[in-house]
Short mmCIF file of N, CA and C in Angstrom, two decimals:
data_model
loop_
_atom_site.label_atom_id
_atom_site.label_comp_id
_atom_site.label_asym_id
_atom_site.label_seq_id
_atom_site.Cartn_x
_atom_site.Cartn_y
_atom_site.Cartn_z
N UNK A 1 121.16 95.71 108.58
CA UNK A 1 120.70 96.59 107.07
C UNK A 1 121.48 96.24 106.40
N UNK A 2 121.01 96.25 104.87
CA UNK A 2 121.53 95.62 104.01
C UNK A 2 122.00 96.89 103.34
N UNK A 3 122.87 96.75 102.28
CA UNK A 3 123.92 97.82 101.35
C UNK A 3 122.87 98.54 100.79
N UNK A 4 121.94 97.72 99.85
CA UNK A 4 120.88 98.50 99.43
C UNK A 4 119.98 99.41 99.95
N UNK A 5 119.53 99.04 101.49
CA UNK A 5 118.99 99.58 102.42
C UNK A 5 119.95 101.13 102.54
N UNK A 6 121.00 100.90 102.71
CA UNK A 6 121.84 102.16 103.10
C UNK A 6 121.85 102.96 101.96
N UNK A 7 122.05 102.56 100.93
CA UNK A 7 122.04 103.26 99.61
C UNK A 7 120.64 103.87 99.48
N UNK A 8 119.88 103.33 99.75
CA UNK A 8 118.27 103.95 99.52
C UNK A 8 118.19 105.16 100.64
N UNK A 9 118.79 105.00 101.78
CA UNK A 9 118.86 106.23 102.98
C UNK A 9 119.41 107.12 102.39
N UNK A 10 120.96 106.97 101.87
CA UNK A 10 121.58 108.31 101.24
C UNK A 10 120.99 108.60 100.09
N UNK A 11 120.46 108.02 99.06
CA UNK A 11 119.87 108.50 97.93
C UNK A 11 118.42 109.61 98.41
N UNK A 12 118.03 109.27 99.20
CA UNK A 12 116.75 110.04 100.05
C UNK A 12 117.36 111.58 100.67
N UNK A 13 118.67 111.23 100.77
CA UNK A 13 118.79 112.84 101.34
C UNK A 13 119.35 113.82 100.38
N UNK A 14 119.27 113.23 99.04
CA UNK A 14 119.73 114.44 98.07
C UNK A 14 118.39 115.04 97.46
N UNK A 15 117.33 114.87 98.16
CA UNK A 15 115.93 115.40 97.79
C UNK A 15 115.61 116.36 98.79
N UNK A 16 115.08 117.59 98.48
CA UNK A 16 114.37 118.36 99.50
C UNK A 16 113.22 117.89 100.26
N UNK A 17 113.29 117.69 101.75
CA UNK A 17 112.74 117.05 102.67
C UNK A 17 112.79 115.63 102.80
N UNK A 18 114.21 115.24 102.28
CA UNK A 18 114.53 113.91 102.21
C UNK A 18 113.26 112.81 101.99
N UNK A 19 112.54 113.32 100.85
CA UNK A 19 111.81 112.26 100.01
C UNK A 19 111.70 112.71 98.66
N UNK A 20 111.46 111.31 98.02
CA UNK A 20 110.90 111.35 96.50
C UNK A 20 109.90 110.16 96.17
N UNK A 21 109.58 109.78 95.12
CA UNK A 21 108.74 108.77 94.74
C UNK A 21 109.38 107.66 94.57
N UNK A 22 108.83 106.54 94.74
CA UNK A 22 109.31 105.60 94.57
C UNK A 22 109.79 105.06 93.16
N UNK A 23 109.02 105.68 91.95
CA UNK A 23 109.71 105.38 90.50
C UNK A 23 111.12 105.94 90.67
N UNK A 24 111.29 106.75 91.12
CA UNK A 24 113.00 107.94 91.16
C UNK A 24 113.74 106.43 91.81
N UNK A 25 113.45 106.02 92.94
CA UNK A 25 114.33 104.86 93.35
C UNK A 25 114.30 103.47 92.39
N UNK A 26 113.30 103.36 91.91
CA UNK A 26 113.55 102.20 91.04
C UNK A 26 114.35 102.09 89.92
N UNK A 27 114.29 103.59 89.25
CA UNK A 27 115.06 103.95 88.13
C UNK A 27 116.48 104.12 88.55
N UNK A 28 116.92 104.59 90.12
CA UNK A 28 118.30 104.99 90.28
C UNK A 28 118.81 103.51 90.39
N UNK A 29 118.32 102.64 91.15
CA UNK A 29 119.24 101.53 91.25
C UNK A 29 118.67 100.46 90.31
N UNK A 30 117.83 100.66 89.32
CA UNK A 30 117.52 99.44 88.13
C UNK A 30 117.06 98.35 88.78
N UNK A 31 115.86 98.48 89.59
CA UNK A 31 115.19 97.32 90.28
C UNK A 31 113.65 97.48 89.82
N UNK A 32 112.96 96.01 89.79
CA UNK A 32 111.71 96.05 89.20
C UNK A 32 111.03 96.77 90.44
N UNK A 33 109.46 97.04 90.06
CA UNK A 33 108.78 97.66 91.11
C UNK A 33 108.25 96.84 92.08
N UNK A 34 108.05 95.43 92.00
CA UNK A 34 108.16 94.30 92.87
C UNK A 34 108.98 94.25 94.06
N UNK A 35 110.31 94.45 93.52
CA UNK A 35 111.46 94.25 94.40
C UNK A 35 111.52 95.23 95.39
N UNK A 36 111.11 96.75 94.53
CA UNK A 36 111.24 97.87 95.50
C UNK A 36 110.32 98.03 96.42
N UNK A 37 109.23 97.41 96.27
CA UNK A 37 107.90 97.56 97.37
C UNK A 37 108.38 96.84 98.35
N UNK A 38 108.68 95.41 98.23
CA UNK A 38 109.09 94.47 99.36
C UNK A 38 110.45 95.43 100.15
N UNK A 39 111.18 95.84 99.37
CA UNK A 39 112.60 96.55 100.11
C UNK A 39 111.85 97.29 100.83
N UNK A 40 110.87 98.39 100.50
CA UNK A 40 110.59 99.68 101.15
C UNK A 40 109.62 99.29 102.15
N UNK A 41 109.00 98.02 102.12
CA UNK A 41 108.02 97.36 103.27
C UNK A 41 109.00 97.42 104.48
N UNK A 42 109.97 96.50 104.15
CA UNK A 42 110.92 96.10 105.29
C UNK A 42 111.57 97.39 106.01
N UNK A 43 112.09 98.14 105.09
CA UNK A 43 112.64 99.87 105.66
C UNK A 43 111.53 100.15 106.29
N UNK A 44 110.26 100.38 105.92
CA UNK A 44 109.32 100.97 106.82
C UNK A 44 109.07 100.41 108.27
N UNK A 45 109.25 98.95 108.01
CA UNK A 45 108.69 98.00 109.33
C UNK A 45 109.82 98.31 110.27
N UNK A 46 111.09 98.58 109.60
CA UNK A 46 112.19 98.98 110.88
C UNK A 46 112.25 100.47 111.18
N UNK A 47 110.85 100.98 110.62
CA UNK A 47 111.23 102.53 111.10
C UNK A 47 112.23 103.61 110.53
N UNK A 48 112.67 103.45 109.19
CA UNK A 48 113.66 103.97 108.81
C UNK A 48 112.99 105.02 107.85
N UNK A 49 111.69 104.50 107.02
CA UNK A 49 111.37 105.55 106.09
C UNK A 49 109.76 105.20 106.25
N UNK A 50 108.84 106.30 105.62
CA UNK A 50 107.62 106.28 105.67
C UNK A 50 107.13 106.15 104.55
N UNK A 51 106.18 105.50 103.68
CA UNK A 51 105.56 105.45 102.50
C UNK A 51 104.09 105.84 102.55
N UNK A 52 103.50 107.03 101.90
CA UNK A 52 102.37 107.45 101.90
C UNK A 52 101.91 107.99 100.21
N UNK A 53 100.89 107.79 99.67
CA UNK A 53 100.27 107.89 98.31
C UNK A 53 100.52 109.52 97.95
N UNK A 54 100.97 109.50 96.78
CA UNK A 54 101.29 110.82 96.51
C UNK A 54 99.88 111.74 96.28
N UNK A 55 99.89 113.06 96.75
CA UNK A 55 98.83 113.66 96.33
C UNK A 55 98.44 114.10 95.01
N UNK A 56 99.30 114.04 93.90
CA UNK A 56 99.07 114.18 92.81
C UNK A 56 98.59 113.22 92.05
N UNK A 57 98.81 111.94 92.38
CA UNK A 57 99.18 110.51 91.61
C UNK A 57 98.73 109.54 92.79
N UNK A 58 97.57 109.29 93.17
CA UNK A 58 97.59 108.39 94.04
C UNK A 58 98.11 106.83 93.91
N UNK A 59 98.57 106.62 92.35
CA UNK A 59 99.10 105.61 92.32
C UNK A 59 100.70 105.26 92.53
N UNK A 60 101.12 106.35 92.65
CA UNK A 60 102.63 106.59 93.00
C UNK A 60 102.60 106.82 94.53
N UNK A 61 103.90 105.99 95.26
CA UNK A 61 104.30 106.31 96.73
C UNK A 61 105.20 107.27 96.77
N UNK A 62 105.24 108.32 97.92
CA UNK A 62 105.83 109.03 98.40
C UNK A 62 107.14 108.12 99.45
N UNK A 63 108.18 108.36 99.22
CA UNK A 63 108.96 107.81 100.27
C UNK A 63 109.97 109.03 101.02
N UNK A 64 109.72 108.66 102.45
CA UNK A 64 110.35 110.02 103.25
C UNK A 64 111.09 109.25 104.37
N UNK A 65 112.15 109.83 104.61
CA UNK A 65 113.21 109.49 105.51
C UNK A 65 112.97 109.58 106.75
N UNK A 66 112.77 108.90 107.84
CA UNK A 66 112.23 109.10 109.29
C UNK A 66 113.80 109.78 110.04
N UNK A 67 113.37 110.29 111.15
CA UNK A 67 114.19 110.62 111.89
C UNK A 67 115.46 109.55 112.33
N UNK A 68 114.42 108.30 112.57
CA UNK A 68 115.78 107.10 113.02
C UNK A 68 116.35 106.60 111.43
N UNK A 69 115.94 106.76 110.58
CA UNK A 69 116.57 106.43 109.08
C UNK A 69 117.71 107.52 109.04
N UNK A 70 117.72 108.79 109.55
CA UNK A 70 118.68 109.83 109.53
C UNK A 70 119.85 109.55 110.33
N UNK A 71 119.68 108.84 111.66
CA UNK A 71 120.52 108.34 112.43
C UNK A 71 121.59 107.58 112.05
N UNK A 72 121.33 106.70 110.76
CA UNK A 72 122.36 105.85 110.33
C UNK A 72 123.23 106.74 109.37
N UNK A 73 122.74 107.70 109.09
CA UNK A 73 123.78 108.49 108.08
C UNK A 73 125.04 108.88 109.19
N UNK A 74 124.60 109.34 110.19
CA UNK A 74 125.84 109.74 111.44
C UNK A 74 126.48 108.74 111.74
N UNK A 75 126.36 107.64 111.39
CA UNK A 75 127.30 106.26 111.94
C UNK A 75 128.49 106.31 111.22
#
């Protein structure tokens, strides 16, 4: 796991339900949308997060921390 991935896991814990939209992650870490997308896809492949479209705006993705992702916080 990279330092950025760990930072995103920690960042998600500061939100209700351990979820936020992708735009908030881009702003917090100062990274481009394309970079964020690839990073989140890799994390989802490792089952650390789940991504799904926002119910309010289908263009936005909601990122949610999984139980496996929460396990990394306890290490």
